[in-house]
């Protein structure tokens, strides 16, 4: 059974930094790992992802502020968040994806870690 566990969330002032970490288990490797977030009343929002070759993609809202890193073969991914803003407040979810074919992707999710940016 695939399991993902996030850590590193907390309370931080605007302009501050946090580093989120995620550890996954259950399969040998993932094709993609990344991060999403969800604020109350909102849809789940894509933040960043990294593939098995180390290529990264970021949402426009976090470009230049957040950095994703990881090792998909080991099931580990991290998100360094700098210059945090109040609008970054949300529950952050780790995501891992396995793509056995071009037509099919299997997604797995952690239970989330709370990030609150406030004075």
Short mmCIF file of C-alpha atoms in Angstrom, two decimals, residues 5 7 22-23 45 55 64-65 72 77 87 91 94 96 104 115 119:
data_model
loop_
_atom_site.label_atom_id
_atom_site.label_comp_id
_atom_site.label_asym_id
_atom_site.label_seq_id
_atom_site.Cartn_x
_atom_site.Cartn_y
_atom_site.Cartn_z
CA UNK A 5 3.70 11.53 5.01
CA UNK A 7 6.10 17.33 7.70
CA UNK A 22 7.50 14.30 2.22
CA UNK A 23 8.46 10.63 2.47
CA UNK A 45 -4.23 24.04 -6.32
CA UNK A 55 12.99 18.68 -14.32
CA UNK A 64 10.90 32.74 -7.68
CA UNK A 65 9.82 32.07 -4.08
CA UNK A 72 11.77 10.04 -6.93
CA UNK A 77 10.49 15.36 -2.03
CA UNK A 87 -2.23 34.11 0.68
CA UNK A 91 -3.03 22.82 3.86
CA UNK A 94 2.39 15.84 -1.06
CA UNK A 96 3.30 11.10 -6.01
CA UNK A 104 -2.83 6.26 -17.49
CA UNK A 115 0.99 26.27 6.73
CA UNK A 119 1.59 38.52 11.79
#
